[in-house]
Coordinates of C-alpha atoms in Angstrom, one line a residue:
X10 CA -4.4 27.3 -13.6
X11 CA -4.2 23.7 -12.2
X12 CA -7.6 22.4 -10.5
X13 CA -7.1 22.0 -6.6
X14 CA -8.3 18.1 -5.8
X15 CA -11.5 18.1 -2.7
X16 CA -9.3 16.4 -0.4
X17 CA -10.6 13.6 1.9
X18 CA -8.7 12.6 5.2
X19 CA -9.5 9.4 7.6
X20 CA -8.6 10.5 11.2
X21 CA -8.4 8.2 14.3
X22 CA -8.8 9.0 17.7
X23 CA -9.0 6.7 21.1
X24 CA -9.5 8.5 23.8
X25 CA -7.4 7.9 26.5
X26 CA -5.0 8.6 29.3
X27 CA -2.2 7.2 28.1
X28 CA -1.8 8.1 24.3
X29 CA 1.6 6.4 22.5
X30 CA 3.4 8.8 20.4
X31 CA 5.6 6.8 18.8
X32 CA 7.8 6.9 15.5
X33 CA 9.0 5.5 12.2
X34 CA 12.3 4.5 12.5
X35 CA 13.4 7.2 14.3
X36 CA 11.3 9.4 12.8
X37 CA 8.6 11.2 15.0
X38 CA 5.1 11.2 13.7
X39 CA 1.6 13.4 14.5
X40 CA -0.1 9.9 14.1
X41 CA -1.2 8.6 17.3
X42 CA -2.7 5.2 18.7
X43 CA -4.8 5.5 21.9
X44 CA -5.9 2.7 24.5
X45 CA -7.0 2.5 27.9
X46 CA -6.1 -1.2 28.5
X47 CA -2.2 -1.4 30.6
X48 CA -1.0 -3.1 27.8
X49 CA -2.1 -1.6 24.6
X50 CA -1.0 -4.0 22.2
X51 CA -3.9 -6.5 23.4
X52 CA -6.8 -3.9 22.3
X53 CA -5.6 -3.4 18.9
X54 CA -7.4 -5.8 17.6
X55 CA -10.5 -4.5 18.5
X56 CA -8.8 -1.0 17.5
X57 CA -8.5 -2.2 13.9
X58 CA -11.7 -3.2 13.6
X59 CA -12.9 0.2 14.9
X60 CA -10.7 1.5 12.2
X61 CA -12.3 -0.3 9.9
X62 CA -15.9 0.1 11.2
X63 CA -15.5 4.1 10.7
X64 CA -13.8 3.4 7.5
X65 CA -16.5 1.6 5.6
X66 CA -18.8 4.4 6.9
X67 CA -16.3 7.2 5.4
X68 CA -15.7 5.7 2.7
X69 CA -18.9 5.9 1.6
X70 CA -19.5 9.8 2.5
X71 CA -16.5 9.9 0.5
X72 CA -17.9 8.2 -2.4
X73 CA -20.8 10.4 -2.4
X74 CA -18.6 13.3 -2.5
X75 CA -16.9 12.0 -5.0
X76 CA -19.6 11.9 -7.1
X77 CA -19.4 15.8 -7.3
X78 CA -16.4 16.0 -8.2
X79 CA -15.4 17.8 -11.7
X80 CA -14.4 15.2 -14.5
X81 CA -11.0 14.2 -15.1
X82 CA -9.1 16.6 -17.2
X83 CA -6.8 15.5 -20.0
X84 CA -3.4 16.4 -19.4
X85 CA -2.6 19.2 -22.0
X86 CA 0.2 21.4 -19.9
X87 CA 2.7 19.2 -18.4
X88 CA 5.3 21.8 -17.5
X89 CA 2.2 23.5 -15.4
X90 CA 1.5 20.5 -13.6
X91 CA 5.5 19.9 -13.2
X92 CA 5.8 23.4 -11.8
X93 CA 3.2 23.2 -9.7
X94 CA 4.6 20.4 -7.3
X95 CA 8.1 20.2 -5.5
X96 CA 7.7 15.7 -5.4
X97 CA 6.4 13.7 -7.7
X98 CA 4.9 9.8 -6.1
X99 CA 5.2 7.2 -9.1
X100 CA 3.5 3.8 -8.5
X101 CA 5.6 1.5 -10.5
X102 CA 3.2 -1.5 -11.8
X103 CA 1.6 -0.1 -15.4
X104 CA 3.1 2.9 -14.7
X105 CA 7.1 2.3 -14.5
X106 CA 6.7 -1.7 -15.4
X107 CA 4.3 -3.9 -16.7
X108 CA 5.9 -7.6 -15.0
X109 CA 10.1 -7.1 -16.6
X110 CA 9.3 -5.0 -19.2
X111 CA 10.4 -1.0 -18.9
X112 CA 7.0 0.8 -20.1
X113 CA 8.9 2.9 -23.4
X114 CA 9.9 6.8 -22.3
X115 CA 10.4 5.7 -18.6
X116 CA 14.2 6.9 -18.0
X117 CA 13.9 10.2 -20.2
X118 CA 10.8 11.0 -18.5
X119 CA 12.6 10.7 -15.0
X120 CA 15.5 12.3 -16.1
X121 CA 13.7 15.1 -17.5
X122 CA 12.0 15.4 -13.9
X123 CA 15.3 15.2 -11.8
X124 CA 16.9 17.5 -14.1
X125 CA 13.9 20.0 -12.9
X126 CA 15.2 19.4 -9.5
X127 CA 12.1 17.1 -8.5
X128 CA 12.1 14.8 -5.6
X129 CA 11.1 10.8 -7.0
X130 CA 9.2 8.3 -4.5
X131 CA 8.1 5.2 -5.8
X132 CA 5.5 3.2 -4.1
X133 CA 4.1 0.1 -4.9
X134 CA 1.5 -2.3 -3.4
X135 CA 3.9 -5.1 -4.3
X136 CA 4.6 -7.0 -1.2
X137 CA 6.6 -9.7 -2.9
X138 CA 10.1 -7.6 -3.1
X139 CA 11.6 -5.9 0.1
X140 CA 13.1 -2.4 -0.6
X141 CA 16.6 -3.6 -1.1
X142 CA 15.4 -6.1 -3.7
X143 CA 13.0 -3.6 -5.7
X144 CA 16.5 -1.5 -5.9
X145 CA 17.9 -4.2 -7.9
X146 CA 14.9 -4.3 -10.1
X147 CA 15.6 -0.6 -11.0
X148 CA 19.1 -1.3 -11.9
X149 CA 18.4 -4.3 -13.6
X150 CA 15.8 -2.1 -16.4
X151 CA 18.2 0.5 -16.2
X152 CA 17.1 2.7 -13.8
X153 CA 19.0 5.0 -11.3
X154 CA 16.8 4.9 -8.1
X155 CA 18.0 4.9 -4.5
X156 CA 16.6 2.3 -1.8
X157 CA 15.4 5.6 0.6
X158 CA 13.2 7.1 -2.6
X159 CA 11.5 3.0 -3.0
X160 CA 8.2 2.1 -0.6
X161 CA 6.9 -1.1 -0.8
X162 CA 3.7 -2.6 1.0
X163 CA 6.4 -5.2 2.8
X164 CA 8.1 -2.2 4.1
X165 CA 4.8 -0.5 5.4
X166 CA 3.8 -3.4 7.2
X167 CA 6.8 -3.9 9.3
X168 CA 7.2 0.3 9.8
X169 CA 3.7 -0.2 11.1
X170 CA 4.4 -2.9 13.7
X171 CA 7.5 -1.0 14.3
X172 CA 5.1 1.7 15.2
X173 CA 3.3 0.6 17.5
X174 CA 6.1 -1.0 19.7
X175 CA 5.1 -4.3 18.7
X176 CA 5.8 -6.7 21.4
X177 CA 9.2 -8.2 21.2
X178 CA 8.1 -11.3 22.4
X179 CA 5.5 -12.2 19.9
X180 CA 5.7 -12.9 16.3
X181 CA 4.3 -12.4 13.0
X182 CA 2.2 -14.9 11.1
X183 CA 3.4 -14.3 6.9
X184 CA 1.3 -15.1 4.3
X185 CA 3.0 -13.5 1.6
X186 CA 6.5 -13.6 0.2
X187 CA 10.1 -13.2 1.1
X188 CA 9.9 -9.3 0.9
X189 CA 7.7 -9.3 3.7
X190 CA 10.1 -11.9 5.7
X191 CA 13.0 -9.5 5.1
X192 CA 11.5 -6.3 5.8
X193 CA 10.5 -8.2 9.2
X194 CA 13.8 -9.3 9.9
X195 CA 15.4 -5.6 9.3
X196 CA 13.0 -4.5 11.7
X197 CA 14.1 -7.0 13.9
X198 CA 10.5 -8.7 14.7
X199 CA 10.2 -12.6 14.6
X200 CA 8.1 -14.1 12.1
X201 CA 7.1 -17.6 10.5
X202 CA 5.1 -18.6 8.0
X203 CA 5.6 -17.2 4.1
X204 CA 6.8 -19.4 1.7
X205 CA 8.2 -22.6 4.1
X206 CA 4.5 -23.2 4.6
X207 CA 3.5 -23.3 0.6
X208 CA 4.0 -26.9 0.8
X209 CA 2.3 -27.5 3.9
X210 CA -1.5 -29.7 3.5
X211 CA -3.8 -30.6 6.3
X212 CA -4.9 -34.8 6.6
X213 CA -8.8 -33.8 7.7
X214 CA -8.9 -37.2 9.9
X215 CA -11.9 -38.1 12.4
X216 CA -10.9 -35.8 15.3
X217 CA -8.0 -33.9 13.7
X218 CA -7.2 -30.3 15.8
X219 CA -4.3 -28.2 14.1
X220 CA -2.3 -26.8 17.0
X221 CA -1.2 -23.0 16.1
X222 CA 1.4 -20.5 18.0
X223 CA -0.3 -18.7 20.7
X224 CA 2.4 -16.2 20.6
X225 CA 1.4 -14.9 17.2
X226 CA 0.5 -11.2 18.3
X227 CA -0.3 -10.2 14.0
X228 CA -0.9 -12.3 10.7
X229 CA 0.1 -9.9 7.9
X230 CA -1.5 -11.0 4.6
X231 CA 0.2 -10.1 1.3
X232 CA 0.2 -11.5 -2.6
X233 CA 1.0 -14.9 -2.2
X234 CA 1.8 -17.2 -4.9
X235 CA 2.2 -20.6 -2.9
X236 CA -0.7 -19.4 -1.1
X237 CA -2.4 -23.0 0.2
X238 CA -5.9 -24.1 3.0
X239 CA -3.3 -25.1 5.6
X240 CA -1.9 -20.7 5.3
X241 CA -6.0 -19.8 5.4
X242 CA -6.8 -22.4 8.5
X243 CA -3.2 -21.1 10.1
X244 CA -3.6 -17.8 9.9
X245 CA -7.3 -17.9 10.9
X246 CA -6.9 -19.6 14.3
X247 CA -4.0 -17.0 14.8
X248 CA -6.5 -14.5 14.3
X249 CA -9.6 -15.7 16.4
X250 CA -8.4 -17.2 18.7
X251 CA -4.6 -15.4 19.8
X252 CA -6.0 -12.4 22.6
X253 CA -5.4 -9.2 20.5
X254 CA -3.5 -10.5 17.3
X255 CA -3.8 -7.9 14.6
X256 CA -5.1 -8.7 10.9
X257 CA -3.0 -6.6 8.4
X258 CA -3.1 -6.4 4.9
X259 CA -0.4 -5.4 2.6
X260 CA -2.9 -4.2 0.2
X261 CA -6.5 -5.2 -1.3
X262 CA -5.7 -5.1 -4.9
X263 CA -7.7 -7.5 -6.7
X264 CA -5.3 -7.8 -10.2
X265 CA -1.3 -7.5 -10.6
X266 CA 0.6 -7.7 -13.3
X267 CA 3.1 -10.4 -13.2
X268 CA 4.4 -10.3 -16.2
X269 CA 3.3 -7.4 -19.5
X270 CA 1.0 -10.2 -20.9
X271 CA -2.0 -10.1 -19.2
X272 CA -3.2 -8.9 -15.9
X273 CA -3.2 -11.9 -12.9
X274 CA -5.6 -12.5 -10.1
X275 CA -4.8 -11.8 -6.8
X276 CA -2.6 -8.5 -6.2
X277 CA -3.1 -9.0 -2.5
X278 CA -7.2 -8.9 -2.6
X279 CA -7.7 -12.4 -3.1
X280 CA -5.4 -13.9 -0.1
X281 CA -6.9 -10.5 1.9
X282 CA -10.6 -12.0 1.1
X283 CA -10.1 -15.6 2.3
X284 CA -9.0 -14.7 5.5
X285 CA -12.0 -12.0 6.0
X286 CA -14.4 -14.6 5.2
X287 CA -13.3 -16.9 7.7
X288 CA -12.4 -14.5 10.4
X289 CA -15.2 -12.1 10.0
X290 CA -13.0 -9.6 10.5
X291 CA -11.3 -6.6 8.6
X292 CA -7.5 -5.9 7.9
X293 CA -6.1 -2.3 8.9
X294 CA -4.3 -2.1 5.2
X295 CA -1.2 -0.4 5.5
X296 CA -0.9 0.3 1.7
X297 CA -2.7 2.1 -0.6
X298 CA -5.0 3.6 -0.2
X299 CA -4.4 4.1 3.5
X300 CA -2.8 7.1 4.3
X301 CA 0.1 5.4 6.4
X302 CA 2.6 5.4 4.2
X303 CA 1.6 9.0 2.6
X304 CA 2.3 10.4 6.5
X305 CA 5.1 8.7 6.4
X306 CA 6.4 9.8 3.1
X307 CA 5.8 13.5 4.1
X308 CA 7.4 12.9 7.7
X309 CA 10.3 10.9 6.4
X310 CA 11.1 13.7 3.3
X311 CA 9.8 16.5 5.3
X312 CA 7.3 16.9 2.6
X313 CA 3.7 19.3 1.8
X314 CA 1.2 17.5 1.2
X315 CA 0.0 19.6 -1.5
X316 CA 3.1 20.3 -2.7
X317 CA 2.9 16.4 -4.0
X318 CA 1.7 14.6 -7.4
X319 CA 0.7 11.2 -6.9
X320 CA 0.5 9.1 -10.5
X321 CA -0.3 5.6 -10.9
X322 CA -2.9 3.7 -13.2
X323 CA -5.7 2.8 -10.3
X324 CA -8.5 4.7 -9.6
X325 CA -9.2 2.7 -6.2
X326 CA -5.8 2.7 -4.9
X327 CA -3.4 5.2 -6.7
X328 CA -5.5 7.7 -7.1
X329 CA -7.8 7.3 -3.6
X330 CA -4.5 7.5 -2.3
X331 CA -3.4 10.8 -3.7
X332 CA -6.8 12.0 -2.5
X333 CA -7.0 11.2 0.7
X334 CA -3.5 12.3 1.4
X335 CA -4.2 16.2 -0.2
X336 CA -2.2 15.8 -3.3
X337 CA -2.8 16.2 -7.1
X338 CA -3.4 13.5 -9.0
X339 CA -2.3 11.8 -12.5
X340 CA -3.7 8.9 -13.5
X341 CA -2.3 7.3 -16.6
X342 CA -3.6 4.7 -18.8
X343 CA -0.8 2.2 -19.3
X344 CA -1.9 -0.2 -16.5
X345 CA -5.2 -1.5 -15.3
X346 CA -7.4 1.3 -15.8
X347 CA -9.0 2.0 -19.6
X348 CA -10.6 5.4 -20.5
X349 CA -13.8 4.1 -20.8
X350 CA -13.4 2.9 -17.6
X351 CA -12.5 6.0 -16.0
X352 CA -15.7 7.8 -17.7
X353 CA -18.0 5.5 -16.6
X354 CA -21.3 6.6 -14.9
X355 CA -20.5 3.9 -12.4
X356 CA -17.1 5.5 -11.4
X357 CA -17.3 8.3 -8.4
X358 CA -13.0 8.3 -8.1
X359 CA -11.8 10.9 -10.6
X360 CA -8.2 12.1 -10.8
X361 CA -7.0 16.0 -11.8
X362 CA -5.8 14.8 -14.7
X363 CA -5.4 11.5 -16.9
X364 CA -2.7 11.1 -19.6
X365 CA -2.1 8.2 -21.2
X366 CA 1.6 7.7 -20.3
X367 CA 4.2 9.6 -17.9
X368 CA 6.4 9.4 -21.3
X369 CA 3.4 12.2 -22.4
X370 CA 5.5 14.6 -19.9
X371 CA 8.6 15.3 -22.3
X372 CA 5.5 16.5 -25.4
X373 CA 2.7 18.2 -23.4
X374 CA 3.8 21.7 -23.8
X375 CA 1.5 24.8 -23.1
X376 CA -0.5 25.8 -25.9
X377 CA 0.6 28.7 -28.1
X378 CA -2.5 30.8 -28.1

């Protein structure tokens, strides 16, 4: 019999007289933003950093509940575990890919899965690709995946903004890459910034004083590879100084991997960090291991929660994820996270079950007793 996971949940509440109920796309959500100012959009700056004040403080009651968790188990009965969920959640760096490179038993492994009549979501903290252009990656390794099963940090942030009836008359600060610009644009929210700023300096002259828009109403912070002082001074005035404008992250990751070589610095963390320092302030992070894009995964699909098996190779992103959304978890071993690491003393995050590939699915049989 498969372990049920302790689940842990982050609720928000505001109270007030006039709650927005709004939706994804279309789609209508049970998540709901609360202020008492006229115009909510200027008090959700202080909301995020309410979010984030409870956050840290759940976080760690989660940690220490954590800590009594059951060890992960080795996967040994992958038919069970297939069985036992109707959707299986695949994070794709060092679990599909590592940088171009297909990790070896990929396509069999989803085929064997879609042949078992499973439901396939990808997401991925990855806010350098929009949707449309991680569809292309598929094809390109030879992978048959739709744009509606693909999530991508870039498309969180702008479903997020979209969310909240972000003002149409104020724009979006980008430091991060095109797939943030053209998730923005499809949502149809102004932005500047991204990568037409890489080249940008700052002349520090006696009496220098770097005008900034004052209609910048959110600075969303992804990985950014022409990330540059005049982005971190840009997006900090934005941010202190712009009544109510927002400080999102894509995601808090501290290593990517950019290419199968080597792990990189900077998954999103790094760019995340410089702006906290000099701000002060905390992002609301709209990807993992925030639950905002699991809510919206089980709203858009019309998905149980616990009918879902999130795998990915993080502890503190894939796997927090899974657990805070009520799912089982797989954690595998082909990406950033060793064995040893998982069994350390020092780790409180432990999945159901580790493996050390998703290729392991088409061997693990049930043992002949």
């Amino acid at each position: 019999m498969l372990g049920r996971a302790v689940t842990a949940s982050l609720s928000i509440s505001v109270t007030s007289p006039n709650p927005l109920s709004k939706s994804f796309f279309g789609k209508t959500t049970n998540t709901h933003l609360s202020s008492s100012s006229e115009n909510p959009f200027f008090t959700l700056s202080t909301l995020s950093w309410n979010i984030s004040r409870r956050s840290s403080s759940r976080s760690s009651r989660m940690e220490k509940s954590f800590t009594t968790r059951a060890s992960a188990q080795p996967l040994t009965n992958a038919d069970e575990l297939i069985d036992s969920v109707e959707t299986f959640i695949f994070d794709c760096d060092g679990v599909i890919w590592k940088g171009d490179k297909l990790i070896d038993g990929v396509p069999e492994t989803l085929d064997l899965l879609r042949s078992k009549g499973k439901r396939l979501v990808f997401v991925t903290n990855n806010s350098t690709k929009s949707r449309k252009q991680y569809g292309k990656k598929f094809e390109t390794l030879g992978l048959s995946v739709s744009e509606e099963e693909i999530f991508a940090s870039s498309f969180a942030a702008a479903a997020y903004l979209k969310s909240i009836n972000f003002p149409k008359d104020k724009k979006v600060y980008v430091i991060g890459e095109d797939g943030i610009l053209k998730e923005l644009e499809l949502a149809g929210i102004q932005y500047l910034g991204g990568p037409a700023d890489g080249d940008k300096k700052i002349e520090l002259k006696p009496g220098f004083l770097m005008e900034h828009d004052k209609d910048i109403g959110a600075v969303v912070v992804g990985f950014d590879r022409y990330f540059n002082y005049y982005k971190i001074q840009y997006g900090t005035l934005c941010i202190r100084e712009n009544p109510g404008c927002l400080f999102i992250a894509t995601n808090r990751d501290a290593v990517t991997h950019l290419t199968d070589a080597q792990e990189w610095a900077g998954g999103g963390g790094s760019m995340v960090g410089a702006l906290g320092g000099s701000t002060q302030r905390e992002p609301l992070v709209v990807g993992k291991p925030s639950t905002f894009m699991m809510d919206y995964l089980a709203n858009e699909f019309g998905i149980q929660k616990s009918q879902i098996c999130m795998v990915g190779d993080r502890l503190d992103t894939d796997i927090l994820f899974g657990q805070n959304g009520g799912c089982k978890t797989l954690l595998v071993l082909s990406g950033v996270t060793s064995l040893s690491m998982l069994q350390s003393p020092n780790n409180s995050i432990q999945p159901d079950f580790y493996t050390n590939k998703i290729s392991d699915f088409l061997s693990l049989k049930a043992t002949t007793v």
